[in-house]
Amino acid sequence: MVELRILEGTQAGGRRSIRHFPARLGRNPHCDLVLDDPGVWDEHVEIAYDSASGFYMTPLSEGAVIVNQHPVESAVLKNGDTLTLGGAVVQFWIAPAGQRQFRIMEWSLWIGLIALSAGQVALIRWLD
């Protein structure tokens, strides 16, 4: 899961989790992250994922995109990179993957295996 943290702009302090790609950032209400800051275009930038290169950013408009204080045409994104889109600064962050809790399922499986084994032992003794 990717998290976009808004560092500067009208929504500073906000966060948005992105779970599907490509994801679009801009003013358009249909964007995955809507930014209403000066200088942000309707569909300013797109963040996509490719298994070969990882996460990358591509501008969708004539608006400038600055990644880590350097103007770019496109860029491969790394954890902690900042994207400046007009008056908004957004930090790209790969959230740590949490392990799901399977304790109940695991205990149920063990109890089932023990019951099955006990049933087999009882059946063998009954047949003797």
mmCIF file of N, CA and C in Angstrom, residues 35-109:
data_model
loop_
_atom_site.group_PDB
_atom_site.id
_atom_site.type_symbol
_atom_site.label_atom_id
_atom_site.label_comp_id
_atom_site.label_asym_id
_atom_site.label_seq_id
_atom_site.Cartn_x
_atom_site.Cartn_y
_atom_site.Cartn_z
ATOM 1 N N LEU A 35 -6.253 17.834 -5.095
ATOM 2 C CA LEU A 35 -5.487 18.949 -4.528
ATOM 3 C C LEU A 35 -6.036 20.250 -5.097
ATOM 4 N N ASP A 36 -6.544 21.129 -4.240
ATOM 5 C CA ASP A 36 -7.115 22.407 -4.678
ATOM 6 C C ASP A 36 -6.157 23.569 -4.462
ATOM 7 N N ASP A 37 -4.896 23.351 -4.727
ATOM 8 C CA ASP A 37 -3.901 24.393 -4.505
ATOM 9 C C ASP A 37 -3.617 25.143 -5.801
ATOM 10 N N PRO A 38 -3.149 26.401 -5.700
ATOM 11 C CA PRO A 38 -2.801 27.161 -6.903
ATOM 12 C C PRO A 38 -1.705 26.427 -7.690
ATOM 13 N N GLY A 39 -1.847 26.423 -9.003
ATOM 14 C CA GLY A 39 -0.832 25.814 -9.856
ATOM 15 C C GLY A 39 -1.016 24.324 -10.093
ATOM 16 N N VAL A 40 -2.049 23.722 -9.471
ATOM 17 C CA VAL A 40 -2.316 22.301 -9.683
ATOM 18 C C VAL A 40 -3.333 22.182 -10.814
ATOM 19 N N TRP A 41 -3.027 21.375 -11.822
ATOM 20 C CA TRP A 41 -3.910 21.174 -12.972
ATOM 21 C C TRP A 41 -4.973 20.138 -12.639
ATOM 22 N N ASP A 42 -5.979 20.033 -13.528
ATOM 23 C CA ASP A 42 -7.071 19.079 -13.302
ATOM 24 C C ASP A 42 -6.551 17.653 -13.119
ATOM 25 N N GLU A 43 -5.706 17.208 -14.004
ATOM 26 C CA GLU A 43 -5.030 15.913 -13.865
ATOM 27 C C GLU A 43 -3.544 16.205 -14.030
ATOM 28 N N HIS A 44 -2.898 16.441 -12.934
ATOM 29 C CA HIS A 44 -1.529 16.950 -12.943
ATOM 30 C C HIS A 44 -0.497 15.839 -13.157
ATOM 31 N N VAL A 45 -0.638 14.738 -12.418
ATOM 32 C CA VAL A 45 0.377 13.691 -12.468
ATOM 33 C C VAL A 45 -0.274 12.323 -12.252
ATOM 34 N N GLU A 46 0.381 11.298 -12.779
ATOM 35 C CA GLU A 46 -0.087 9.924 -12.589
ATOM 36 C C GLU A 46 1.040 9.111 -11.973
ATOM 37 N N ILE A 47 0.702 8.329 -10.960
ATOM 38 C CA ILE A 47 1.660 7.412 -10.334
ATOM 39 C C ILE A 47 1.226 6.007 -10.724
ATOM 40 N N ALA A 48 2.163 5.264 -11.300
ATOM 41 C CA ALA A 48 1.862 3.906 -11.759
ATOM 42 C C ALA A 48 2.893 2.938 -11.191
ATOM 43 N N TYR A 49 2.604 1.649 -11.358
ATOM 44 C CA TYR A 49 3.512 0.613 -10.873
ATOM 45 C C TYR A 49 3.823 -0.347 -12.008
ATOM 46 N N ASP A 50 5.099 -0.662 -12.120
ATOM 47 C CA ASP A 50 5.561 -1.645 -13.093
ATOM 48 C C ASP A 50 6.478 -2.601 -12.351
ATOM 49 N N SER A 51 6.281 -3.904 -12.530
ATOM 50 C CA SER A 51 7.072 -4.878 -11.771
ATOM 51 C C SER A 51 8.559 -4.788 -12.077
ATOM 52 N N ALA A 52 8.917 -4.292 -13.250
ATOM 53 C CA ALA A 52 10.340 -4.190 -13.607
ATOM 54 C C ALA A 52 11.017 -2.972 -12.975
ATOM 55 N N SER A 53 10.327 -1.822 -12.986
ATOM 56 C CA SER A 53 10.973 -0.601 -12.495
ATOM 57 C C SER A 53 10.418 -0.095 -11.177
ATOM 58 N N GLY A 54 9.287 -0.612 -10.720
ATOM 59 C CA GLY A 54 8.700 -0.158 -9.466
ATOM 60 C C GLY A 54 7.688 0.953 -9.703
ATOM 61 N N PHE A 55 7.573 1.867 -8.747
ATOM 62 C CA PHE A 55 6.639 2.978 -8.857
ATOM 63 C C PHE A 55 7.285 4.101 -9.654
ATOM 64 N N TYR A 56 6.524 4.681 -10.569
ATOM 65 C CA TYR A 56 7.040 5.797 -11.346
ATOM 66 C C TYR A 56 5.950 6.839 -11.535
ATOM 67 N N MET A 57 6.393 8.066 -11.788
ATOM 68 C CA MET A 57 5.514 9.212 -11.904
ATOM 69 C C MET A 57 5.627 9.786 -13.310
ATOM 70 N N THR A 58 4.467 10.133 -13.899
ATOM 71 C CA THR A 58 4.428 10.735 -15.224
ATOM 72 C C THR A 58 3.498 11.943 -15.185
ATOM 73 N N PRO A 59 3.967 13.121 -15.642
ATOM 74 C CA PRO A 59 3.069 14.284 -15.692
ATOM 75 C C PRO A 59 1.978 14.080 -16.739
ATOM 76 N N LEU A 60 0.783 14.564 -16.457
ATOM 77 C CA LEU A 60 -0.342 14.457 -17.387
ATOM 78 C C LEU A 60 -0.742 15.811 -17.954
ATOM 79 N N SER A 61 -0.003 16.857 -17.612
ATOM 80 C CA SER A 61 -0.373 18.203 -18.026
ATOM 81 C C SER A 61 0.887 18.998 -18.332
ATOM 82 N N GLU A 62 0.666 20.256 -18.639
ATOM 83 C CA GLU A 62 1.785 21.173 -18.887
ATOM 84 C C GLU A 62 2.378 21.704 -17.585
ATOM 85 N N GLY A 63 1.734 21.416 -16.472
ATOM 86 C CA GLY A 63 2.210 21.889 -15.178
ATOM 87 C C GLY A 63 3.526 21.238 -14.792
ATOM 88 N N ALA A 64 4.349 21.999 -14.126
ATOM 89 C CA ALA A 64 5.654 21.489 -13.701
ATOM 90 C C ALA A 64 5.513 20.504 -12.556
ATOM 91 N N VAL A 65 6.383 19.513 -12.570
ATOM 92 C CA VAL A 65 6.455 18.560 -11.468
ATOM 93 C C VAL A 65 7.891 18.577 -10.971
ATOM 94 N N ILE A 66 8.045 18.759 -9.671
ATOM 95 C CA ILE A 66 9.368 18.807 -9.063
ATOM 96 C C ILE A 66 9.459 17.645 -8.082
ATOM 97 N N VAL A 67 10.455 16.786 -8.285
ATOM 98 C CA VAL A 67 10.672 15.648 -7.389
ATOM 99 C C VAL A 67 11.972 15.904 -6.640
ATOM 100 N N ASN A 68 11.894 15.993 -5.323
ATOM 101 C CA ASN A 68 13.054 16.258 -4.463
ATOM 102 C C ASN A 68 13.816 17.508 -4.912
ATOM 103 N N GLN A 69 13.091 18.589 -5.156
ATOM 104 C CA GLN A 69 13.620 19.895 -5.557
ATOM 105 C C GLN A 69 14.278 19.900 -6.939
ATOM 106 N N HIS A 70 13.975 18.929 -7.801
ATOM 107 C CA HIS A 70 14.520 18.885 -9.161
ATOM 108 C C HIS A 70 13.365 18.734 -10.155
ATOM 109 N N PRO A 71 13.247 19.680 -11.114
ATOM 110 C CA PRO A 71 12.202 19.541 -12.139
ATOM 111 C C PRO A 71 12.460 18.281 -12.972
ATOM 112 N N VAL A 72 11.414 17.516 -13.238
ATOM 113 C CA VAL A 72 11.566 16.268 -13.984
ATOM 114 C C VAL A 72 10.461 16.121 -15.020
ATOM 115 N N GLU A 73 10.732 15.316 -16.043
ATOM 116 C CA GLU A 73 9.724 14.938 -17.031
ATOM 117 C C GLU A 73 8.981 13.702 -16.540
ATOM 118 N N SER A 74 9.721 12.771 -15.955
ATOM 119 C CA SER A 74 9.155 11.583 -15.318
ATOM 120 C C SER A 74 10.222 11.080 -14.347
ATOM 121 N N ALA A 75 9.821 10.239 -13.414
ATOM 122 C CA ALA A 75 10.781 9.775 -12.415
ATOM 123 C C ALA A 75 10.322 8.478 -11.786
ATOM 124 N N VAL A 76 11.289 7.634 -11.433
ATOM 125 C CA VAL A 76 11.019 6.454 -10.619
ATOM 126 C C VAL A 76 10.990 6.952 -9.175
ATOM 127 N N LEU A 77 9.957 6.578 -8.452
ATOM 128 C CA LEU A 77 9.780 7.079 -7.086
ATOM 129 C C LEU A 77 10.338 6.103 -6.061
ATOM 130 N N LYS A 78 10.981 6.682 -5.063
ATOM 131 C CA LYS A 78 11.508 5.909 -3.943
ATOM 132 C C LYS A 78 10.789 6.351 -2.674
ATOM 133 N N ASN A 79 10.889 5.538 -1.661
ATOM 134 C CA ASN A 79 10.264 5.832 -0.383
ATOM 135 C C ASN A 79 10.772 7.171 0.163
ATOM 136 N N GLY A 80 9.861 8.075 0.465
ATOM 137 C CA GLY A 80 10.229 9.360 1.046
ATOM 138 C C GLY A 80 10.388 10.484 0.043
ATOM 139 N N ASP A 81 10.294 10.214 -1.268
ATOM 140 C CA ASP A 81 10.413 11.270 -2.275
ATOM 141 C C ASP A 81 9.292 12.289 -2.108
ATOM 142 N N THR A 82 9.603 13.565 -2.388
ATOM 143 C CA THR A 82 8.590 14.610 -2.331
ATOM 144 C C THR A 82 8.273 15.081 -3.746
ATOM 145 N N LEU A 83 7.003 15.280 -4.018
ATOM 146 C CA LEU A 83 6.535 15.783 -5.300
ATOM 147 C C LEU A 83 5.912 17.143 -5.069
ATOM 148 N N THR A 84 6.392 18.142 -5.790
ATOM 149 C CA THR A 84 5.822 19.477 -5.708
ATOM 150 C C THR A 84 4.959 19.697 -6.938
ATOM 151 N N LEU A 85 3.672 19.911 -6.699
ATOM 152 C CA LEU A 85 2.692 20.141 -7.765
ATOM 153 C C LEU A 85 2.062 21.492 -7.501
ATOM 154 N N GLY A 86 2.519 22.517 -8.163
ATOM 155 C CA GLY A 86 2.013 23.862 -7.890
ATOM 156 C C GLY A 86 2.292 24.231 -6.451
ATOM 157 N N GLY A 87 1.238 24.586 -5.701
ATOM 158 C CA GLY A 87 1.393 24.975 -4.297
ATOM 159 C C GLY A 87 1.314 23.823 -3.312
ATOM 160 N N ALA A 88 1.239 22.602 -3.812
ATOM 161 C CA ALA A 88 1.142 21.438 -2.925
ATOM 162 C C ALA A 88 2.434 20.634 -2.953
ATOM 163 N N VAL A 89 2.826 20.150 -1.784
ATOM 164 C CA VAL A 89 3.978 19.251 -1.680
ATOM 165 C C VAL A 89 3.468 17.954 -1.063
ATOM 166 N N VAL A 90 3.691 16.858 -1.792
ATOM 167 C CA VAL A 90 3.187 15.545 -1.387
ATOM 168 C C VAL A 90 4.373 14.603 -1.243
ATOM 169 N N GLN A 91 4.403 13.849 -0.156
ATOM 170 C CA GLN A 91 5.468 12.867 0.063
ATOM 171 C C GLN A 91 4.954 11.483 -0.296
ATOM 172 N N PHE A 92 5.736 10.782 -1.113
ATOM 173 C CA PHE A 92 5.422 9.418 -1.522
ATOM 174 C C PHE A 92 5.987 8.478 -0.473
ATOM 175 N N TRP A 93 5.136 7.600 0.055
ATOM 176 C CA TRP A 93 5.581 6.730 1.134
ATOM 177 C C TRP A 93 5.011 5.338 0.941
ATOM 178 N N ILE A 94 5.872 4.346 0.958
ATOM 179 C CA ILE A 94 5.422 2.964 0.894
ATOM 180 C C ILE A 94 5.194 2.504 2.323
ATOM 181 N N ALA A 95 3.937 2.272 2.658
ATOM 182 C CA ALA A 95 3.579 1.894 4.024
ATOM 183 C C ALA A 95 4.050 0.470 4.302
ATOM 184 N N PRO A 96 4.483 0.206 5.520
ATOM 185 C CA PRO A 96 4.928 -1.158 5.840
ATOM 186 C C PRO A 96 3.776 -2.143 5.740
ATOM 187 N N ALA A 97 4.091 -3.300 5.212
ATOM 188 C CA ALA A 97 3.065 -4.347 5.082
ATOM 189 C C ALA A 97 2.888 -5.028 6.431
ATOM 190 N N GLY A 98 1.668 -5.051 6.900
ATOM 191 C CA GLY A 98 1.382 -5.698 8.177
ATOM 192 C C GLY A 98 0.985 -7.149 7.957
ATOM 193 N N GLN A 99 1.411 -7.999 8.843
ATOM 194 C CA GLN A 99 1.060 -9.407 8.742
ATOM 195 C C GLN A 99 -0.337 -9.613 9.296
ATOM 196 N N ARG A 100 -1.136 -10.372 8.579
ATOM 197 C CA ARG A 100 -2.483 -10.657 9.035
ATOM 198 C C ARG A 100 -2.426 -11.641 10.193
ATOM 199 N N GLN A 101 -3.382 -11.524 11.071
ATOM 200 C CA GLN A 101 -3.447 -12.403 12.225
ATOM 201 C C GLN A 101 -4.268 -13.645 11.889
ATOM 202 N N PHE A 102 -3.636 -14.816 11.971
ATOM 203 C CA PHE A 102 -4.296 -16.072 11.661
ATOM 204 C C PHE A 102 -4.346 -16.999 12.873
ATOM 205 N N ARG A 103 -4.292 -16.477 14.080
ATOM 206 C CA ARG A 103 -4.252 -17.326 15.279
ATOM 207 C C ARG A 103 -5.475 -18.219 15.407
ATOM 208 N N ILE A 104 -6.646 -17.671 15.216
ATOM 209 C CA ILE A 104 -7.867 -18.476 15.358
ATOM 210 C C ILE A 104 -7.880 -19.589 14.321
ATOM 211 N N MET A 105 -7.514 -19.251 13.083
ATOM 212 C CA MET A 105 -7.481 -20.252 12.028
ATOM 213 C C MET A 105 -6.421 -21.319 12.323
ATOM 214 N N GLU A 106 -5.271 -20.890 12.811
ATOM 215 C CA GLU A 106 -4.201 -21.829 13.120
ATOM 216 C C GLU A 106 -4.609 -22.772 14.253
ATOM 217 N N TRP A 107 -5.185 -22.213 15.320
ATOM 218 C CA TRP A 107 -5.627 -23.055 16.436
ATOM 219 C C TRP A 107 -6.730 -24.016 15.999
ATOM 220 N N SER A 108 -7.633 -23.558 15.169
ATOM 221 C CA SER A 108 -8.704 -24.429 14.658
ATOM 222 C C SER A 108 -8.111 -25.585 13.857
ATOM 223 N N LEU A 109 -7.111 -25.308 13.054
ATOM 224 C CA LEU A 109 -6.459 -26.354 12.271
ATOM 225 C C LEU A 109 -5.793 -27.384 13.176
#
